[in-house]
C-alpha positions as a LaTeX table, in Angstrom:
\begin{tabular}{lrrr}
\hline
Residue & $x$ (\AA) & $y$ (\AA) & $z$ (\AA) \\
\hline
Unk1 & 59.96 & 15.00 & 57.50 \\
Unk2 & 58.21 & 14.83 & 60.38 \\
Unk3 & 56.27 & 17.10 & 62.00 \\
Unk4 & 53.11 & 17.09 & 65.03 \\
Unk5 & 49.29 & 17.43 & 64.01 \\
Unk6 & 48.94 & 15.17 & 61.30 \\
Unk7 & 48.80 & 11.03 & 60.79 \\
Unk8 & 50.59 & 9.83 & 58.45 \\
Unk9 & 53.46 & 11.26 & 56.50 \\
Unk10 & 53.87 & 14.49 & 54.52 \\
Unk11 & 51.10 & 13.24 & 51.72 \\
Unk12 & 48.26 & 12.73 & 53.78 \\
Unk13 & 48.12 & 16.45 & 54.81 \\
Unk14 & 48.86 & 17.34 & 51.51 \\
Unk15 & 45.69 & 15.54 & 50.90 \\
Unk16 & 44.25 & 16.60 & 53.29 \\
Unk17 & 44.42 & 20.88 & 52.39 \\
Unk18 & 43.35 & 19.00 & 48.83 \\
Unk19 & 39.96 & 18.37 & 50.29 \\
Unk20 & 39.57 & 21.17 & 51.71 \\
Unk21 & 39.68 & 23.31 & 48.54 \\
Unk22 & 37.42 & 20.72 & 46.46 \\
Unk23 & 34.98 & 21.10 & 48.94 \\
Unk24 & 35.90 & 25.08 & 49.35 \\
Unk25 & 36.29 & 25.49 & 45.74 \\
Unk26 & 35.11 & 22.51 & 43.54 \\
Unk27 & 32.14 & 21.70 & 45.44 \\
Unk28 & 30.24 & 24.85 & 46.68 \\
Unk29 & 32.00 & 26.71 & 44.48 \\
Unk30 & 31.91 & 25.43 & 40.68 \\
Unk31 & 29.10 & 23.10 & 40.66 \\
Unk32 & 27.28 & 25.70 & 40.40 \\
Unk33 & 27.94 & 26.74 & 37.15 \\
Unk34 & 25.53 & 23.56 & 35.83 \\
Unk35 & 22.79 & 23.71 & 38.50 \\
Unk36 & 22.39 & 27.47 & 37.60 \\
Unk37 & 20.33 & 26.55 & 33.90 \\
Unk38 & 17.29 & 24.20 & 36.37 \\
Unk39 & 17.81 & 26.69 & 39.38 \\
Unk40 & 16.68 & 29.43 & 37.30 \\
Unk41 & 13.78 & 28.24 & 35.58 \\
Unk42 & 12.03 & 26.80 & 39.14 \\
Unk43 & 12.44 & 29.66 & 40.69 \\
Unk44 & 11.38 & 32.05 & 37.76 \\
Unk45 & 14.26 & 34.35 & 37.19 \\
Unk46 & 17.04 & 35.77 & 34.80 \\
Unk47 & 20.44 & 35.69 & 34.11 \\
Unk48 & 21.00 & 39.34 & 35.79 \\
Unk49 & 19.74 & 37.31 & 38.76 \\
Unk50 & 21.33 & 34.19 & 38.48 \\
Unk51 & 24.62 & 36.35 & 38.01 \\
Unk52 & 24.02 & 38.48 & 41.74 \\
Unk53 & 23.77 & 34.96 & 43.71 \\
Unk54 & 27.42 & 34.58 & 42.34 \\
Unk55 & 28.09 & 37.31 & 43.69 \\
Unk56 & 26.82 & 36.92 & 46.57 \\
Unk57 & 29.65 & 33.68 & 46.52 \\
Unk58 & 32.28 & 36.43 & 45.54 \\
Unk59 & 31.70 & 39.35 & 48.44 \\
Unk60 & 32.03 & 36.52 & 51.26 \\
Unk61 & 34.80 & 35.01 & 48.97 \\
Unk62 & 36.48 & 38.39 & 49.12 \\
Unk63 & 36.02 & 39.09 & 52.65 \\
Unk64 & 37.14 & 36.09 & 53.93 \\
Unk65 & 40.28 & 35.64 & 52.23 \\
Unk66 & 41.57 & 39.04 & 52.90 \\
Unk67 & 41.26 & 38.08 & 57.00 \\
Unk68 & 42.13 & 34.24 & 55.97 \\
Unk69 & 45.19 & 34.02 & 56.89 \\
Unk70 & 45.39 & 36.17 & 59.88 \\
Unk71 & 42.42 & 33.86 & 61.82 \\
Unk72 & 44.33 & 30.46 & 60.91 \\
Unk73 & 47.52 & 33.29 & 63.26 \\
Unk74 & 45.78 & 34.29 & 65.48 \\
Unk75 & 42.89 & 30.48 & 66.40 \\
Unk76 & 44.71 & 28.21 & 64.84 \\
Unk77 & 44.79 & 26.69 & 61.23 \\
Unk78 & 42.79 & 23.74 & 62.38 \\
Unk79 & 39.99 & 25.96 & 63.96 \\
Unk80 & 39.97 & 28.17 & 61.25 \\
Unk81 & 40.05 & 24.99 & 59.25 \\
Unk82 & 37.06 & 23.28 & 60.20 \\
Unk83 & 34.37 & 26.71 & 61.43 \\
Unk84 & 35.66 & 27.04 & 57.37 \\
Unk85 & 34.09 & 23.07 & 56.73 \\
Unk86 & 31.14 & 23.61 & 58.85 \\
Unk87 & 30.27 & 27.09 & 57.33 \\
Unk88 & 30.74 & 25.80 & 53.27 \\
Unk89 & 29.09 & 22.33 & 54.39 \\
Unk90 & 25.87 & 24.13 & 54.85 \\
Unk91 & 25.35 & 26.68 & 53.32 \\
Unk92 & 26.45 & 24.67 & 50.44 \\
Unk93 & 23.52 & 22.80 & 50.97 \\
Unk94 & 20.65 & 25.18 & 52.77 \\
Unk95 & 20.89 & 26.34 & 48.93 \\
Unk96 & 18.52 & 23.83 & 47.90 \\
Unk97 & 16.43 & 24.49 & 50.82 \\
Unk98 & 15.97 & 28.45 & 48.57 \\
Unk99 & 12.48 & 30.10 & 47.39 \\
Unk100 & 13.80 & 33.06 & 46.37 \\
Unk101 & 17.93 & 34.55 & 45.43 \\
Unk102 & 16.85 & 37.03 & 48.52 \\
Unk103 & 17.59 & 34.09 & 50.78 \\
Unk104 & 19.71 & 32.02 & 48.40 \\
Unk105 & 22.37 & 35.33 & 48.21 \\
Unk106 & 22.12 & 34.40 & 51.73 \\
Unk107 & 23.53 & 31.09 & 51.70 \\
Unk108 & 26.21 & 32.06 & 48.45 \\
Unk109 & 27.83 & 35.00 & 50.78 \\
Unk110 & 28.30 & 32.09 & 53.41 \\
Unk111 & 29.51 & 29.47 & 51.44 \\
Unk112 & 31.88 & 32.06 & 49.76 \\
Unk113 & 33.26 & 33.06 & 53.19 \\
Unk114 & 33.70 & 29.49 & 54.16 \\
Unk115 & 35.00 & 28.52 & 50.82 \\
Unk116 & 37.92 & 31.29 & 51.22 \\
Unk117 & 38.68 & 29.97 & 54.99 \\
Unk118 & 38.99 & 26.57 & 52.66 \\
Unk119 & 41.32 & 27.35 & 49.97 \\
Unk120 & 43.11 & 29.95 & 51.38 \\
Unk121 & 43.72 & 27.73 & 55.07 \\
Unk122 & 43.91 & 24.58 & 53.33 \\
Unk123 & 46.23 & 25.79 & 50.60 \\
Unk124 & 48.69 & 27.73 & 53.55 \\
Unk125 & 48.53 & 24.26 & 55.32 \\
Unk126 & 50.04 & 21.76 & 52.54 \\
Unk127 & 52.37 & 24.83 & 52.18 \\
Unk128 & 53.04 & 25.03 & 55.94 \\
Unk129 & 54.58 & 20.93 & 55.35 \\
Unk130 & 57.34 & 20.91 & 52.37 \\
Unk131 & 60.34 & 22.29 & 52.76 \\
Unk132 & 60.80 & 25.13 & 50.77 \\
Unk133 & 62.09 & 23.83 & 47.83 \\
Unk134 & 59.00 & 22.16 & 47.47 \\
Unk135 & 56.39 & 24.17 & 48.54 \\
Unk136 & 55.52 & 24.89 & 44.96 \\
Unk137 & 54.70 & 20.86 & 43.90 \\
Unk138 & 52.32 & 20.53 & 47.30 \\
Unk139 & 50.71 & 23.87 & 46.59 \\
Unk140 & 50.08 & 22.28 & 43.70 \\
Unk141 & 48.30 & 19.46 & 44.59 \\
Unk142 & 46.38 & 21.04 & 46.67 \\
Unk143 & 45.37 & 23.40 & 44.34 \\
Unk144 & 44.57 & 20.46 & 42.54 \\
Unk145 & 41.42 & 20.43 & 44.63 \\
Unk146 & 39.58 & 22.65 & 42.33 \\
Unk147 & 39.47 & 20.25 & 39.59 \\
Unk148 & 38.71 & 17.42 & 41.79 \\
Unk149 & 35.64 & 19.17 & 42.38 \\
Unk150 & 34.20 & 20.33 & 39.20 \\
Unk151 & 35.39 & 16.56 & 37.90 \\
Unk152 & 32.69 & 14.93 & 40.95 \\
Unk153 & 30.57 & 17.77 & 40.19 \\
Unk154 & 30.22 & 17.52 & 35.95 \\
Unk155 & 29.95 & 13.40 & 36.75 \\
Unk156 & 26.77 & 13.33 & 38.99 \\
Unk157 & 25.16 & 16.72 & 39.26 \\
Unk158 & 23.47 & 15.58 & 35.48 \\
Unk159 & 22.14 & 12.36 & 36.68 \\
Unk160 & 20.05 & 14.55 & 40.01 \\
Unk161 & 18.81 & 16.89 & 37.53 \\
Unk162 & 18.07 & 14.48 & 35.34 \\
Unk163 & 15.62 & 13.66 & 38.39 \\
Unk164 & 12.52 & 16.30 & 37.88 \\
Unk165 & 11.85 & 20.14 & 38.96 \\
Unk166 & 12.98 & 20.03 & 42.38 \\
Unk167 & 16.95 & 17.99 & 40.67 \\
Unk168 & 19.29 & 21.55 & 41.75 \\
Unk169 & 17.49 & 21.36 & 44.93 \\
Unk170 & 19.19 & 17.71 & 44.75 \\
Unk171 & 22.09 & 18.46 & 43.54 \\
Unk172 & 23.28 & 21.32 & 46.02 \\
Unk173 & 22.14 & 18.13 & 48.73 \\
Unk174 & 24.65 & 16.18 & 46.89 \\
Unk175 & 27.31 & 18.77 & 46.93 \\
Unk176 & 26.60 & 19.46 & 50.71 \\
Unk177 & 27.32 & 16.39 & 50.88 \\
Unk178 & 30.44 & 15.78 & 49.89 \\
Unk179 & 31.58 & 18.85 & 51.49 \\
Unk180 & 30.89 & 16.75 & 54.42 \\
Unk181 & 32.73 & 13.34 & 52.98 \\
Unk182 & 35.84 & 16.89 & 52.73 \\
Unk183 & 35.26 & 18.15 & 55.77 \\
Unk184 & 35.40 & 14.21 & 57.87 \\
Unk185 & 39.14 & 13.90 & 56.31 \\
Unk186 & 40.04 & 16.56 & 57.00 \\
Unk187 & 39.47 & 16.43 & 60.27 \\
Unk188 & 40.55 & 12.02 & 60.85 \\
Unk189 & 43.83 & 13.37 & 59.34 \\
Unk190 & 43.96 & 17.20 & 60.76 \\
Unk191 & 43.23 & 16.18 & 64.20 \\
Unk192 & 45.69 & 18.07 & 66.20 \\
Unk193 & 47.02 & 21.66 & 66.01 \\
Unk194 & 48.65 & 22.31 & 63.27 \\
Unk195 & 51.93 & 23.66 & 63.50 \\
Unk196 & 55.23 & 22.91 & 60.88 \\
Unk197 & 58.99 & 23.30 & 60.82 \\
Unk198 & 58.87 & 25.36 & 58.22 \\
Unk199 & 56.64 & 28.14 & 58.83 \\
Unk200 & 56.13 & 30.42 & 62.46 \\
Unk201 & 54.09 & 32.54 & 63.15 \\
Unk202 & 53.67 & 35.92 & 61.70 \\
Unk203 & 54.80 & 39.03 & 63.85 \\
Unk204 & 52.94 & 42.66 & 64.29 \\
Unk205 & 55.71 & 43.92 & 62.11 \\
Unk206 & 55.37 & 41.18 & 59.85 \\
Unk207 & 51.53 & 41.38 & 58.79 \\
Unk208 & 52.53 & 45.38 & 58.37 \\
Unk209 & 55.38 & 44.75 & 55.75 \\
Unk210 & 53.13 & 41.80 & 53.87 \\
Unk211 & 49.80 & 44.74 & 53.86 \\
Unk212 & 52.81 & 47.47 & 52.17 \\
Unk213 & 54.28 & 45.31 & 50.10 \\
Unk214 & 53.71 & 47.05 & 46.42 \\
Unk215 & 54.39 & 43.56 & 45.28 \\
Unk216 & 51.24 & 42.26 & 47.50 \\
Unk217 & 48.91 & 44.89 & 46.26 \\
Unk218 & 50.22 & 43.59 & 42.06 \\
Unk219 & 49.59 & 40.15 & 42.38 \\
Unk220 & 45.77 & 41.01 & 44.03 \\
Unk221 & 45.27 & 43.11 & 40.72 \\
Unk222 & 45.85 & 40.07 & 38.92 \\
Unk223 & 44.40 & 37.95 & 40.46 \\
Unk224 & 41.19 & 40.17 & 40.58 \\
Unk225 & 41.12 & 40.64 & 35.75 \\
Unk226 & 42.09 & 37.22 & 36.42 \\
Unk227 & 38.97 & 36.18 & 38.39 \\
Unk228 & 37.34 & 38.26 & 36.08 \\
Unk229 & 38.52 & 36.57 & 32.70 \\
Unk230 & 37.57 & 32.78 & 33.95 \\
Unk231 & 35.26 & 33.29 & 36.69 \\
Unk232 & 31.95 & 34.69 & 34.33 \\
Unk233 & 33.02 & 31.96 & 32.23 \\
Unk234 & 33.13 & 29.01 & 34.59 \\
Unk235 & 29.59 & 30.68 & 36.61 \\
Unk236 & 27.29 & 30.59 & 33.36 \\
Unk237 & 29.06 & 27.77 & 31.47 \\
Unk238 & 26.63 & 25.10 & 30.96 \\
Unk239 & 23.47 & 28.15 & 30.60 \\
Unk240 & 26.03 & 28.91 & 27.52 \\
Unk241 & 26.34 & 25.78 & 26.26 \\
Unk242 & 22.30 & 24.41 & 26.31 \\
Unk243 & 21.03 & 27.36 & 25.87 \\
Unk244 & 23.70 & 28.94 & 22.94 \\
Unk245 & 25.35 & 25.34 & 22.14 \\
Unk246 & 22.00 & 22.88 & 21.67 \\
Unk247 & 23.86 & 20.43 & 24.35 \\
Unk248 & 22.30 & 18.73 & 26.65 \\
Unk249 & 23.15 & 18.05 & 30.34 \\
Unk250 & 25.25 & 15.25 & 30.65 \\
Unk251 & 27.59 & 16.80 & 27.47 \\
Unk252 & 27.67 & 19.47 & 28.88 \\
Unk253 & 28.71 & 17.69 & 32.67 \\
Unk254 & 31.12 & 16.07 & 30.53 \\
Unk255 & 33.11 & 18.53 & 29.50 \\
Unk256 & 32.92 & 20.41 & 31.84 \\
Unk257 & 34.15 & 17.40 & 34.31 \\
Unk258 & 36.75 & 17.02 & 31.43 \\
Unk259 & 38.10 & 20.21 & 32.51 \\
Unk260 & 38.57 & 19.44 & 36.26 \\
Unk261 & 39.91 & 16.44 & 36.13 \\
Unk262 & 42.44 & 17.58 & 33.61 \\
Unk263 & 43.73 & 20.18 & 36.30 \\
Unk264 & 43.95 & 17.40 & 38.95 \\
Unk265 & 47.33 & 17.01 & 37.44 \\
Unk266 & 48.26 & 19.90 & 35.79 \\
Unk267 & 47.96 & 21.70 & 38.69 \\
Unk268 & 50.80 & 20.12 & 40.64 \\
Unk269 & 52.83 & 19.74 & 37.38 \\
Unk270 & 53.21 & 23.13 & 36.65 \\
Unk271 & 54.36 & 23.55 & 41.38 \\
Unk272 & 57.00 & 21.78 & 40.54 \\
Unk273 & 57.71 & 23.56 & 37.49 \\
Unk274 & 57.75 & 26.60 & 38.78 \\
Unk275 & 59.54 & 25.56 & 42.41 \\
Unk276 & 62.53 & 24.92 & 39.44 \\
Unk277 & 61.88 & 28.01 & 37.40 \\
Unk278 & 60.56 & 30.30 & 39.24 \\
Unk279 & 56.80 & 31.60 & 40.70 \\
Unk280 & 56.49 & 35.05 & 37.87 \\
Unk281 & 57.54 & 33.71 & 34.84 \\
Unk282 & 55.91 & 30.67 & 35.43 \\
Unk283 & 53.01 & 32.60 & 36.20 \\
Unk284 & 53.39 & 34.69 & 33.24 \\
Unk285 & 53.20 & 31.97 & 31.55 \\
Unk286 & 50.43 & 29.95 & 32.14 \\
Unk287 & 48.21 & 33.67 & 32.50 \\
Unk288 & 48.99 & 33.49 & 28.55 \\
Unk289 & 48.35 & 29.86 & 27.74 \\
Unk290 & 44.93 & 30.46 & 29.93 \\
Unk291 & 44.08 & 34.04 & 28.06 \\
Unk292 & 44.27 & 31.66 & 24.45 \\
Unk293 & 42.31 & 29.09 & 25.38 \\
\hline
\end{tabular}
């Protein structure tokens, strides 16, 4: 299959999409969980303030996710994706410079904006470069970037945190640097405007059908409830493990890494299953499994 705007095979494009998700979600968003205990102590705040900081990221994410697809259609996926990577890299590294919660929250709003743009554009890019019958697999591989970010943060952040009281600041700097590396790979692969043989530019009528579809809003409600369940757990995972479970940073980090690396393979697996069995039954099964777990 040939397409304009990328180097190598479709594998290269899907891998670039995966690293975009790694930067936007796996590193910038979920690396935060391991930094909370030390960051909270250094800034002299409680869990409520740290939760508000996570909420700032969510606000930016939701705002950008609502318009991310339209921005890609209007300005081009490549431009929008690159902008998201620049924003998420700068905001993630900048959070480590914050001296107060309001300043950190401002950075996190932009991290959420950049993260949403990376996720929406990256996953959309992966889906557009394969035939429809393989879209579940392609988007599964791209979504696996989230797990890659979790795994990397779980392995490297405990060592950085062990360097001293300012370890959390260096942790944010490291996450920002890893985001920059992901962005460099994406820039190398997606060097021209991304255009696919399997997708097109949405017209105004098509957009109206999307926003007027009850199914879309039902899926939004499902995504909201799912997010409430796993985002709260993900945000305070390390804090609860350390404070209530008596674990050290290294043990919490290893379990965090295990969770992330396990999802790298499961995402494309379930995507492939959905290509064969259909999206609705597989989505229902996955939500049930995750709820039980």
